[in-house]
Coordinates of C-alpha atoms and ligand atoms in Angstrom, one line a residue:
M1 CA 109.2 53.6 133.8
K2 CA 112.2 56.0 133.9
H3 CA 112.7 57.8 137.2
C4 CA 113.4 61.6 137.3
L5 CA 116.5 60.7 139.3
D6 CA 117.8 58.9 136.2
D7 CA 118.0 62.1 134.2
L8 CA 115.9 65.3 134.2
A9 CA 116.4 65.6 130.4
L10 CA 114.0 62.7 130.0
F11 CA 111.4 65.0 131.4
G12 CA 112.3 67.9 129.2
G13 CA 114.8 69.3 131.7
P14 CA 118.4 70.5 131.3
P15 CA 121.1 68.0 130.5
C16 CA 122.9 66.0 133.1
F17 CA 126.6 66.9 133.6
S18 CA 129.0 64.2 132.3
E19 CA 131.6 65.0 134.9
P20 CA 130.7 65.8 138.6
L21 CA 130.8 69.4 139.7
H22 CA 132.1 69.6 143.2
V23 CA 131.8 72.1 146.0
G24 CA 135.3 72.7 147.4
R25 CA 137.4 72.2 144.2
P26 CA 140.8 73.6 145.1
N27 CA 141.8 77.0 143.7
L28 CA 144.9 76.8 141.7
L29 CA 145.2 79.3 138.8
K30 CA 148.9 79.1 138.0
P31 CA 150.2 75.5 138.5
H32 CA 153.5 76.4 136.8
Q33 CA 154.3 78.7 139.7
L34 CA 153.7 75.9 142.1
R35 CA 155.9 73.6 140.0
T36 CA 158.7 76.1 140.0
R37 CA 158.5 76.4 143.8
I38 CA 158.4 72.6 144.2
D39 CA 161.6 72.3 142.1
E40 CA 163.2 74.9 144.5
I41 CA 162.2 72.9 147.5
L42 CA 163.6 69.7 146.0
D43 CA 166.8 71.5 145.1
R44 CA 167.1 73.0 148.6
R45 CA 166.4 69.7 150.4
W46 CA 164.6 71.6 153.1
F47 CA 161.2 70.1 153.4
T48 CA 159.8 71.1 156.8
N49 CA 160.7 72.6 160.3
N50 CA 160.3 76.3 159.6
G51 CA 161.7 76.4 156.1
P52 CA 162.0 79.5 154.0
Y53 CA 158.6 79.2 152.3
V54 CA 156.8 78.8 155.6
E55 CA 158.5 82.0 156.8
E56 CA 157.6 83.8 153.6
F57 CA 154.0 82.6 153.8
E58 CA 153.8 83.9 157.4
Q59 CA 155.2 87.3 156.4
R60 CA 152.9 87.6 153.4
I61 CA 149.9 86.9 155.7
V62 CA 151.1 89.4 158.3
Q63 CA 151.3 92.1 155.6
H64 CA 148.0 91.1 153.9
L65 CA 146.0 91.1 157.1
G66 CA 147.8 94.0 158.9
V67 CA 148.3 91.9 162.0
S68 CA 151.5 91.6 164.1
H69 CA 152.1 87.8 164.2
C70 CA 151.1 84.8 162.1
V71 CA 152.0 81.3 163.3
A72 CA 151.5 78.8 160.4
V73 CA 150.6 75.2 161.3
C74 CA 149.6 72.0 159.6
S75 CA 145.8 72.5 159.7
G76 CA 143.0 74.8 161.0
T77 CA 142.0 72.2 163.5
V78 CA 145.5 72.0 165.0
A79 CA 145.6 75.8 165.0
L80 CA 142.5 75.8 167.2
Q81 CA 143.8 73.1 169.5
I82 CA 147.2 74.8 170.0
L83 CA 145.5 78.2 170.6
I84 CA 143.0 76.8 173.1
R85 CA 145.9 75.1 175.0
A86 CA 148.2 78.1 174.9
L87 CA 145.4 80.2 176.5
E88 CA 145.0 77.6 179.2
L89 CA 141.2 77.7 178.9
T90 CA 139.2 75.7 181.4
G91 CA 135.7 74.4 181.8
E92 CA 133.2 75.7 179.3
V93 CA 133.5 77.6 176.0
I94 CA 130.6 79.1 174.2
V95 CA 130.5 78.2 170.6
P96 CA 128.0 77.9 167.7
S97 CA 126.7 74.4 166.8
F98 CA 126.2 75.6 163.2
T99 CA 129.9 75.2 162.1
F100 CA 132.2 72.4 160.9
V101 CA 132.6 69.9 163.6
A102 CA 136.3 70.7 164.0
T103 CA 135.4 73.9 166.0
A104 CA 133.7 71.8 168.7
H105 CA 136.1 68.9 168.5
A106 CA 139.1 71.2 169.1
L107 CA 137.6 72.2 172.4
K108 CA 136.6 68.7 173.4
W109 CA 140.1 67.4 172.4
Q110 CA 141.6 69.7 174.9
G111 CA 139.2 68.5 177.7
L112 CA 136.9 71.5 177.5
T113 CA 133.1 71.5 177.3
P114 CA 131.7 73.2 174.2
V115 CA 128.4 74.9 175.1
F116 CA 126.4 75.4 172.0
C117 CA 124.7 78.8 171.5
D118 CA 122.1 79.6 168.9
I119 CA 122.8 81.9 165.9
D120 CA 121.3 84.9 164.3
P121 CA 119.2 83.8 161.3
G122 CA 120.4 86.8 159.3
T123 CA 124.2 86.2 159.7
H124 CA 124.4 82.5 160.6
N125 CA 126.8 83.6 163.4
L126 CA 126.6 83.5 167.2
D127 CA 123.7 85.6 168.4
P128 CA 125.2 88.0 171.0
D129 CA 121.8 88.3 172.8
R130 CA 121.7 84.6 173.5
I131 CA 125.3 84.2 174.7
R132 CA 124.6 85.8 178.1
S133 CA 122.2 83.1 179.2
H134 CA 124.9 80.4 178.6
I135 CA 127.6 82.1 180.8
T136 CA 128.2 80.3 184.0
S137 CA 131.0 80.3 186.6
R138 CA 132.7 77.6 184.5
T139 CA 132.8 79.6 181.3
S140 CA 136.3 80.7 180.2
A141 CA 135.8 81.9 176.6
I142 CA 133.6 82.7 173.7
L143 CA 134.7 81.1 170.4
G144 CA 133.0 82.9 167.5
V145 CA 133.0 81.5 163.9
H146 CA 132.9 83.9 160.9
L147 CA 130.8 81.5 158.9
W148 CA 131.0 81.7 155.1
G149 CA 133.3 84.7 155.7
R150 CA 130.6 86.8 157.1
P151 CA 132.0 88.5 160.2
C152 CA 130.7 87.8 163.7
D153 CA 129.5 90.7 165.7
V154 CA 133.0 91.2 167.0
D155 CA 132.3 94.3 169.0
A156 CA 129.4 92.7 170.9
L157 CA 131.4 89.5 171.6
G158 CA 134.3 91.7 172.8
Q159 CA 132.0 93.6 175.2
L160 CA 130.6 90.4 176.6
G161 CA 134.2 89.1 177.1
E162 CA 135.2 92.3 178.9
Q163 CA 132.1 92.3 181.1
Y164 CA 132.4 88.7 182.2
G165 CA 136.2 88.4 182.1
L166 CA 136.2 85.8 179.2
E167 CA 138.7 85.3 176.5
V168 CA 137.3 86.0 173.0
L169 CA 138.7 84.2 170.0
F170 CA 137.6 83.5 166.5
D171 CA 137.5 80.6 164.1
A172 CA 138.2 82.5 160.9
A173 CA 138.6 79.3 158.8
H174 CA 136.3 80.8 156.1
A175 CA 137.3 84.4 156.4
F176 CA 140.7 84.9 154.8
G177 CA 140.4 88.2 152.8
C178 CA 137.2 89.3 154.6
S179 CA 136.9 92.4 156.8
Y180 CA 135.1 93.6 159.9
G181 CA 134.7 97.3 160.5
G182 CA 136.8 97.9 157.4
R183 CA 139.8 96.0 158.9
M184 CA 140.9 92.6 157.6
I185 CA 139.9 89.8 159.8
G186 CA 142.9 88.4 161.7
S187 CA 143.4 90.9 164.5
N188 CA 140.1 90.5 166.4
G189 CA 139.8 89.1 169.9
R190 CA 142.8 87.5 171.5
A191 CA 143.6 85.6 168.3
E192 CA 142.0 84.3 165.1
V193 CA 142.4 81.0 163.4
F194 CA 142.5 80.4 159.6
S195 CA 142.2 77.1 157.7
F196 CA 144.2 76.7 154.4
H197 CA 142.7 73.3 153.6
A198 CA 142.5 72.5 149.9
T199 CA 138.8 73.6 149.8
K200 CA 139.5 77.1 151.2
F201 CA 139.9 80.5 149.6
V202 CA 143.7 80.3 150.2
N203 CA 144.7 76.7 149.9
A204 CA 147.9 75.1 151.2
I205 CA 146.7 71.5 150.6
E206 CA 146.4 71.2 154.3
G207 CA 147.3 74.1 156.6
G208 CA 146.2 76.6 159.1
A209 CA 147.5 79.7 161.0
I210 CA 146.9 81.6 164.2
T211 CA 147.1 85.4 163.9
T212 CA 147.4 87.7 166.8
N213 CA 148.8 91.1 168.0
D214 CA 149.9 89.5 171.2
A215 CA 153.7 88.9 171.0
E216 CA 153.9 86.7 174.1
L217 CA 151.1 84.5 172.9
A218 CA 152.7 84.2 169.5
G219 CA 155.9 83.1 171.1
R220 CA 154.1 80.4 173.1
L221 CA 152.3 79.2 170.0
R222 CA 155.6 78.9 168.1
L223 CA 157.0 76.7 170.9
M224 CA 154.0 74.6 171.0
R225 CA 153.8 73.8 167.3
N226 CA 157.4 72.5 167.5
F227 CA 157.5 70.1 170.5
G228 CA 158.3 73.1 172.8
F229 CA 161.8 73.5 171.3
S230 CA 163.4 77.0 171.7
G231 CA 166.7 75.8 170.2
Y232 CA 168.8 72.7 169.6
D233 CA 168.3 70.4 172.6
Q234 CA 166.3 73.0 174.5
V235 CA 162.7 72.2 175.4
E236 CA 160.7 74.9 177.3
S237 CA 157.2 73.3 177.5
V238 CA 155.0 70.6 176.3
G239 CA 154.5 70.8 172.6
T240 CA 153.2 68.9 169.6
N241 CA 154.1 68.6 166.0
G242 CA 151.9 71.2 164.4
K243 CA 154.4 72.4 161.8
M244 CA 153.5 73.4 158.2
N245 CA 155.7 71.8 155.6
E246 CA 157.4 73.6 152.6
F247 CA 155.1 72.0 150.0
S248 CA 152.0 73.3 151.7
A249 CA 153.6 76.8 152.1
A250 CA 154.5 76.7 148.4
M251 CA 150.9 76.0 147.5
G252 CA 149.7 78.7 149.9
L253 CA 152.1 81.3 148.4
T254 CA 151.0 80.4 144.9
C255 CA 147.4 81.0 145.9
L256 CA 148.4 84.3 147.5
D257 CA 150.0 85.3 144.2
S258 CA 146.6 84.9 142.4
L259 CA 144.4 86.2 145.2
D260 CA 142.9 89.1 143.3
A261 CA 142.1 86.8 140.3
I262 CA 140.5 84.1 142.5
L263 CA 138.4 86.8 144.2
E264 CA 137.3 88.2 140.9
I265 CA 136.2 84.7 139.8
N266 CA 134.4 84.0 143.1
R267 CA 132.6 87.4 142.8
R268 CA 131.6 86.7 139.2
N269 CA 130.3 83.2 140.0
D270 CA 128.3 84.6 142.9
R271 CA 126.7 87.3 140.7
L272 CA 125.9 84.7 138.0
Y273 CA 124.2 82.4 140.5
R274 CA 122.2 85.4 141.9
D275 CA 121.1 86.4 138.3
C276 CA 120.2 82.8 137.4
L277 CA 118.1 82.3 140.5
S278 CA 116.6 85.8 140.7
D279 CA 113.2 84.4 139.5
V280 CA 113.2 81.6 142.0
P281 CA 112.1 83.3 145.3
S282 CA 111.9 80.0 147.1
L283 CA 115.8 79.9 146.9
S284 CA 117.4 82.9 148.6
S285 CA 121.1 83.6 148.4
I286 CA 122.6 84.8 151.7
E287 CA 123.4 88.5 151.9
Y288 CA 126.7 90.0 152.9
P289 CA 127.4 93.3 154.7
K290 CA 127.8 95.8 151.8
T291 CA 130.6 97.7 153.5
E292 CA 132.9 94.8 154.2
R293 CA 135.3 92.9 152.0
Q294 CA 134.3 89.3 151.2
N295 CA 136.0 86.3 149.6
R296 CA 132.7 84.8 148.3
Q297 CA 134.3 81.3 148.6
Y298 CA 130.9 79.8 149.3
V299 CA 127.7 80.1 147.4
V300 CA 125.1 79.6 150.1
L301 CA 121.3 79.2 149.4
E302 CA 118.4 78.9 151.8
V303 CA 115.6 76.7 150.6
D304 CA 112.1 77.6 151.6
P305 CA 110.5 74.1 151.3
D306 CA 106.9 75.3 151.3
A307 CA 107.4 77.8 148.6
A308 CA 109.7 75.5 146.5
G309 CA 107.4 72.5 146.8
L310 CA 110.6 70.5 147.5
S311 CA 112.7 70.2 150.6
R312 CA 116.4 71.0 150.6
D313 CA 117.2 67.3 150.8
Q314 CA 114.9 66.5 147.8
L315 CA 116.7 69.2 145.8
L316 CA 120.1 67.8 146.9
K317 CA 119.1 64.4 145.6
L318 CA 118.0 65.8 142.3
L319 CA 121.2 67.8 141.9
T320 CA 123.3 64.8 142.8
A321 CA 121.5 62.8 140.1
E322 CA 122.5 65.5 137.6
N323 CA 126.1 65.2 138.8
V324 CA 126.0 68.5 140.7
L325 CA 127.5 67.5 144.0
A326 CA 126.1 70.3 146.2
R327 CA 126.6 70.1 150.0
R328 CA 124.3 70.6 153.0
Y329 CA 126.9 72.3 155.3
F330 CA 126.7 72.2 158.3
Y331 CA 124.0 69.6 158.6
P332 CA 122.9 68.3 161.1
G333 CA 124.8 70.8 163.5
C334 CA 127.5 69.7 165.9
H335 CA 125.0 69.1 168.7
R336 CA 123.4 66.3 166.6
M337 CA 126.8 64.7 166.1
E338 CA 128.7 62.4 168.5
P339 CA 129.8 62.8 171.2
Y340 CA 127.7 65.9 171.6
R341 CA 124.4 64.3 170.7
S342 CA 124.7 61.8 173.6
L343 CA 126.2 64.3 176.0
Y344 CA 123.5 66.9 175.4
P345 CA 120.4 65.2 174.1
D346 CA 118.2 68.2 174.7
A347 CA 120.5 70.8 173.2
G348 CA 118.2 71.3 170.2
R349 CA 115.6 73.0 172.4
S350 CA 117.7 76.1 172.7
L351 CA 119.0 75.8 169.1
R352 CA 115.9 76.6 167.1
V353 CA 117.6 78.8 164.4
T354 CA 120.5 76.3 164.1
E355 CA 118.1 73.4 163.5
A356 CA 116.0 75.3 161.0
L357 CA 119.0 76.4 159.0
A358 CA 120.6 73.0 159.1
D359 CA 117.5 71.8 157.2
R360 CA 117.5 74.6 154.7
V361 CA 121.0 75.5 153.7
L362 CA 122.5 74.3 150.4
L363 CA 125.9 75.0 149.0
L364 CA 126.5 75.1 145.3
P365 CA 129.8 74.5 143.4
T366 CA 131.9 77.6 142.8
G367 CA 135.5 78.6 142.6
T368 CA 138.0 78.6 139.8
S369 CA 137.1 75.2 138.2
I370 CA 133.5 76.1 137.2
G371 CA 132.5 78.0 134.1
D372 CA 129.7 80.4 133.4
D373 CA 127.8 77.9 131.2
Q374 CA 128.0 75.3 134.0
I375 CA 126.6 77.8 136.5
E376 CA 123.8 78.6 134.1
I377 CA 122.9 74.9 133.8
V378 CA 122.9 74.5 137.6
G379 CA 120.5 77.4 137.8
Q380 CA 118.3 75.8 135.1
I381 CA 118.3 72.5 137.0
L382 CA 117.1 74.2 140.2
S383 CA 114.5 76.3 138.4
F384 CA 113.2 73.3 136.4
C385 CA 112.9 71.2 139.6
I386 CA 110.9 73.9 141.4
D387 CA 108.7 74.6 138.4
H388 CA 107.9 70.8 138.2
A389 CA 107.9 70.2 141.9
V390 CA 104.4 68.6 141.9
E391 CA 105.2 66.0 139.3
I392 CA 108.7 65.4 140.6
R393 CA 107.5 64.8 144.2
R394 CA 105.2 62.0 142.9
L395 CA 108.3 60.3 141.4
L396 CA 110.7 60.8 144.3
Ligands
T4K401 N1 136.5 75.5 161.3 C1 135.7 75.6 160.2 C2 134.5 76.6 160.3 C3 135.9 74.9 159.1 O1 135.0 74.9 158.0 C4 137.0 74.0 159.1 C5 137.2 73.1 157.9 C6 137.8 73.9 160.2 C7 137.6 74.7 161.3 C8 139.0 73.0 160.3 O2 140.0 73.4 159.3 P1 141.0 72.2 158.7 O3 141.6 71.4 159.9 O4 140.2 71.3 157.8 O5 142.1 73.0 158.0 C9 135.8 70.0 154.2 C10 137.2 70.3 154.6 O6 138.0 69.1 154.8 C11 137.3 71.1 155.8 O7 138.6 71.7 155.8 C12 136.3 72.3 155.8 N2 136.3 73.0 157.0 C13 134.9 71.7 155.5 C14 134.0 72.9 155.4 O8 135.0 71.1 154.3 P2 134.5 67.7 154.2 O9 134.3 66.7 155.2 O10 133.3 68.4 153.6 O11 135.5 67.3 153.1 P3 135.2 66.4 151.7 O12 136.3 65.4 151.7 O13 133.8 66.0 151.7 O14 135.5 67.5 150.6 C15 134.7 68.6 150.4 C16 134.5 68.8 148.9 O15 135.7 69.3 148.3 C17 134.0 67.7 148.1 O16 133.0 68.1 147.2 C18 135.2 67.3 147.3 C19 136.0 68.5 147.1 N3 137.5 68.3 147.1 C20 138.1 68.1 148.3 C21 139.5 67.9 148.3 C22 140.2 67.6 149.6 C23 138.2 68.4 145.9 O17 137.5 68.6 144.9 N4 139.5 68.2 145.9 C24 140.2 68.0 147.1 O18 141.5 67.9 147.1 O19 135.3 68.9 154.9

């Protein structure tokens, strides 16, 4: 007997994709522009150590975000680590668990204790009302994450920071091109951190940046990313190698050149998915604040397992069998990953929203490498599975 995981078409469902559809396919609309830049790099023989493309990339970001300083580095994770170290944070830092594990790891890597705080079910971001109960005499900072590009409640976090004398910083890895209060994300708190990993809205293959309006902090970050060098043979402080290379900057600049077109594609994909799934109430698409700019880099669904008749994980299995490689970001939550699971075995008790969302969230493929027809078929697969949930459950 054939199994529904072999092919839904055998059960009258939509066809299986012959090639996998991935979440996180890199955005690259104009490869010829990248090739031209790479030729220039090769001709110049200047590959890294603050080359001209890195400087141009930083300037373009400063202009785009309306922030005073941008320090480009080799990844979002290193950006977080350098920032945390430059701010000389100590003890505990309040952070969501519902984020990529790099947010927590960057703290732990610097010898700090991430204290996981629950999130708002509507925004998937730190719930300001819950932060207060985690503040102790050891707390030195709040690290918010603008998850999926939806802005944190920046004002509320800022007020808490002022009231308790805490640094407030933001992991804006998902939020390039998004706004808060009508202003581009990049200037909030003491500093914000971007990721330009291959899977991000702006992709530099690997890359990251710290943006800030604090000139003194920016100066320290620049020293730190380059071993503490302030000039030939002059070292001012402990530093690391966090430099972005010219090839990454070339890719980043090429993405910046196509930013409006990438955004248009993301918006269109998002609209198409919403249309395709509008008759499937058990799958809800997350909502964004109407007045803010969004990059729509992620298509995020919440699965209601009772209404759908299938759990998020069952749907994921079915999609995977059809070659739709959806993802369950950020399952199971940092607090259920090592070393945090062993360090705080009871953390889940105060992270009810995190735990519920970690079991319900499903990300679908989007970006510049997916077409309208493919989105429609993904929608049909999901609708078909839910319409036939009873039969499918028996076979799973
Ligand atoms: N903070 C937050 C909130 C973050 O989300 C991230 C990174 C960071 C901090 C740290 O920034 P970075 O240090 O990474 O700059 C991926 C990315 O590696 C990671 O950057 C990203 N968040 C996270 C959300 O996604 P994985 O473990 O899911 O990667 P992987 O290898 O499974 O790839 C993801 C998908 O992308 C797959 O479907 C395959 C596809 N893909 C990937 C690459 C690299 C491609 O199609 N082509 C490619 O070249 O973490």
